[in-house]
Amino acid sequence: MGRIFWGTRSDQQGFKKTFLELTALQAATMAAFLTLSATRLGFAGATVLMLFCMGGNFAMFPAQTFRVFGAQGASVYSFLFTGFGFAALLGPILSTYLLSKGG
């Protein structure tokens, strides 16, 4: 549903405003994640909301890279998409390291 919602919203009000909304929602959810995850329902809700936002990223970025870069947008998007993979692999390692250094 995130792809449909955010993609439609981006078509209606433009990429920049929609992306700022998506980023604000994602940041607020991440900031409140520890509190929300105290209960099973809160954890499920926060996780679904984060996946809802991730669907928005996957809906908006291909179209925007094509608008900005034209036919070269595919190669730019492939580089952008790789960032999600690196974040998934390196994020837990980095967070564990940072937790050991600062709590």
GROMACS .gro file of C-alpha atoms in nm:
model
  103
    1MET     CA    1   0.000   0.000   0.000
    2GLY     CA    2   0.294   0.233   0.059
    3ARG     CA    3   0.389   0.228  -0.308
    4ILE     CA    4   0.037   0.316  -0.417
    5PHE     CA    5  -0.016   0.583  -0.150
    6TRP     CA    6   0.318   0.763  -0.182
    7GLY     CA    7   0.334   0.725  -0.561
    8THR     CA    8  -0.011   0.880  -0.604
    9ARG     CA    9   0.070   1.154  -0.355
   10SER     CA   10   0.394   1.232  -0.538
   11ASP     CA   11   0.208   1.258  -0.870
   12GLN     CA   12  -0.046   1.496  -0.714
   13GLN     CA   13   0.174   1.731  -0.513
   14GLY     CA   14   0.523   1.672  -0.649
   15PHE     CA   15   0.827   1.476  -0.538
   16LYS     CA   16   0.989   1.726  -0.304
   17LYS     CA   17   0.692   1.791  -0.076
   18THR     CA   18   0.593   1.424  -0.068
   19PHE     CA   19   0.948   1.311   0.005
   20LEU     CA   20   0.977   1.560   0.291
   21GLU     CA   21   0.653   1.423   0.439
   22LEU     CA   22   0.772   1.065   0.399
   23THR     CA   23   1.108   1.146   0.558
   24ALA     CA   24   0.944   1.327   0.851
   25LEU     CA   25   0.711   1.031   0.914
   26GLN     CA   26   0.999   0.787   0.890
   27ALA     CA   27   1.218   0.994   1.125
   28ALA     CA   28   0.937   1.032   1.380
   29THR     CA   29   0.869   0.659   1.372
   30MET     CA   30   1.237   0.578   1.418
   31ALA     CA   31   1.269   0.830   1.703
   32ALA     CA   32   0.971   0.673   1.880
   33PHE     CA   33   1.057   0.313   1.791
   34LEU     CA   34   1.190   0.215   2.135
   35THR     CA   35   0.877   0.348   2.301
   36LEU     CA   36   0.646   0.199   2.041
   37SER     CA   37   0.815  -0.140   2.053
   38ALA     CA   38   0.745  -0.179   2.425
   39THR     CA   39   0.426  -0.367   2.332
   40ARG     CA   40   0.361  -0.623   2.061
   41LEU     CA   41   0.096  -0.405   1.900
   42GLY     CA   42   0.321  -0.099   1.906
   43PHE     CA   43   0.609  -0.297   1.758
   44ALA     CA   44   0.386  -0.432   1.482
   45GLY     CA   45   0.243  -0.088   1.408
   46ALA     CA   46   0.584   0.082   1.396
   47THR     CA   47   0.725  -0.194   1.175
   48VAL     CA   48   0.433  -0.175   0.934
   49LEU     CA   49   0.467   0.204   0.923
   50MET     CA   50   0.838   0.179   0.841
   51LEU     CA   51   0.766  -0.071   0.563
   52PHE     CA   52   0.490   0.161   0.439
   53CYS     CA   53   0.749   0.437   0.409
   54MET     CA   54   1.001   0.206   0.242
   55GLY     CA   55   0.738   0.126  -0.021
   56GLY     CA   56   0.713   0.499  -0.084
   57ASN     CA   57   1.085   0.520  -0.149
   58PHE     CA   58   1.060   0.239  -0.402
   59ALA     CA   59   0.763   0.409  -0.571
   60MET     CA   60   0.902   0.762  -0.594
   61PHE     CA   61   1.272   0.720  -0.669
   62PRO     CA   62   1.253   0.543  -1.006
   63ALA     CA   63   1.017   0.806  -1.145
   64GLN     CA   64   1.218   1.095  -1.004
   65THR     CA   65   1.552   0.967  -1.131
   66PHE     CA   66   1.396   0.934  -1.476
   67ARG     CA   67   1.260   1.292  -1.456
   68VAL     CA   68   1.595   1.433  -1.347
   69PHE     CA   69   1.841   1.218  -1.544
   70GLY     CA   70   1.633   1.097  -1.839
   71ALA     CA   71   1.748   0.773  -1.997
   72GLN     CA   72   2.052   0.766  -1.767
   73GLY     CA   73   1.812   0.749  -1.472
   74ALA     CA   74   1.827   0.369  -1.468
   75SER     CA   75   2.198   0.365  -1.390
   76VAL     CA   76   2.154   0.636  -1.125
   77TYR     CA   77   1.866   0.446  -0.965
   78SER     CA   78   2.066   0.125  -0.959
   79PHE     CA   79   2.333   0.307  -0.758
   80LEU     CA   80   2.064   0.449  -0.525
   81PHE     CA   81   1.903   0.107  -0.485
   82THR     CA   82   2.238  -0.043  -0.385
   83GLY     CA   83   2.235   0.194  -0.088
   84PHE     CA   84   1.943   0.001   0.063
   85GLY     CA   85   2.146  -0.320   0.041
   86PHE     CA   86   2.452  -0.166   0.201
   87ALA     CA   87   2.239  -0.015   0.477
   88ALA     CA   88   2.080  -0.352   0.548
   89LEU     CA   89   2.421  -0.518   0.573
   90LEU     CA   90   2.627  -0.247   0.739
   91GLY     CA   91   2.358  -0.085   0.956
   92PRO     CA   92   2.352  -0.357   1.224
   93ILE     CA   93   2.732  -0.370   1.232
   94LEU     CA   94   2.761   0.008   1.266
   95SER     CA   95   2.488   0.030   1.530
   96THR     CA   96   2.652  -0.245   1.736
   97TYR     CA   97   2.985  -0.065   1.716
   98LEU     CA   98   2.830   0.269   1.814
   99LEU     CA   99   2.640   0.111   2.103
  100SER     CA  100   2.963  -0.038   2.238
  101LYS     CA  101   3.130   0.305   2.221
  102GLY     CA  102   2.858   0.527   2.360
  103GLY     CA  103   2.569   0.324   2.493
   0.00000   0.00000   0.00000
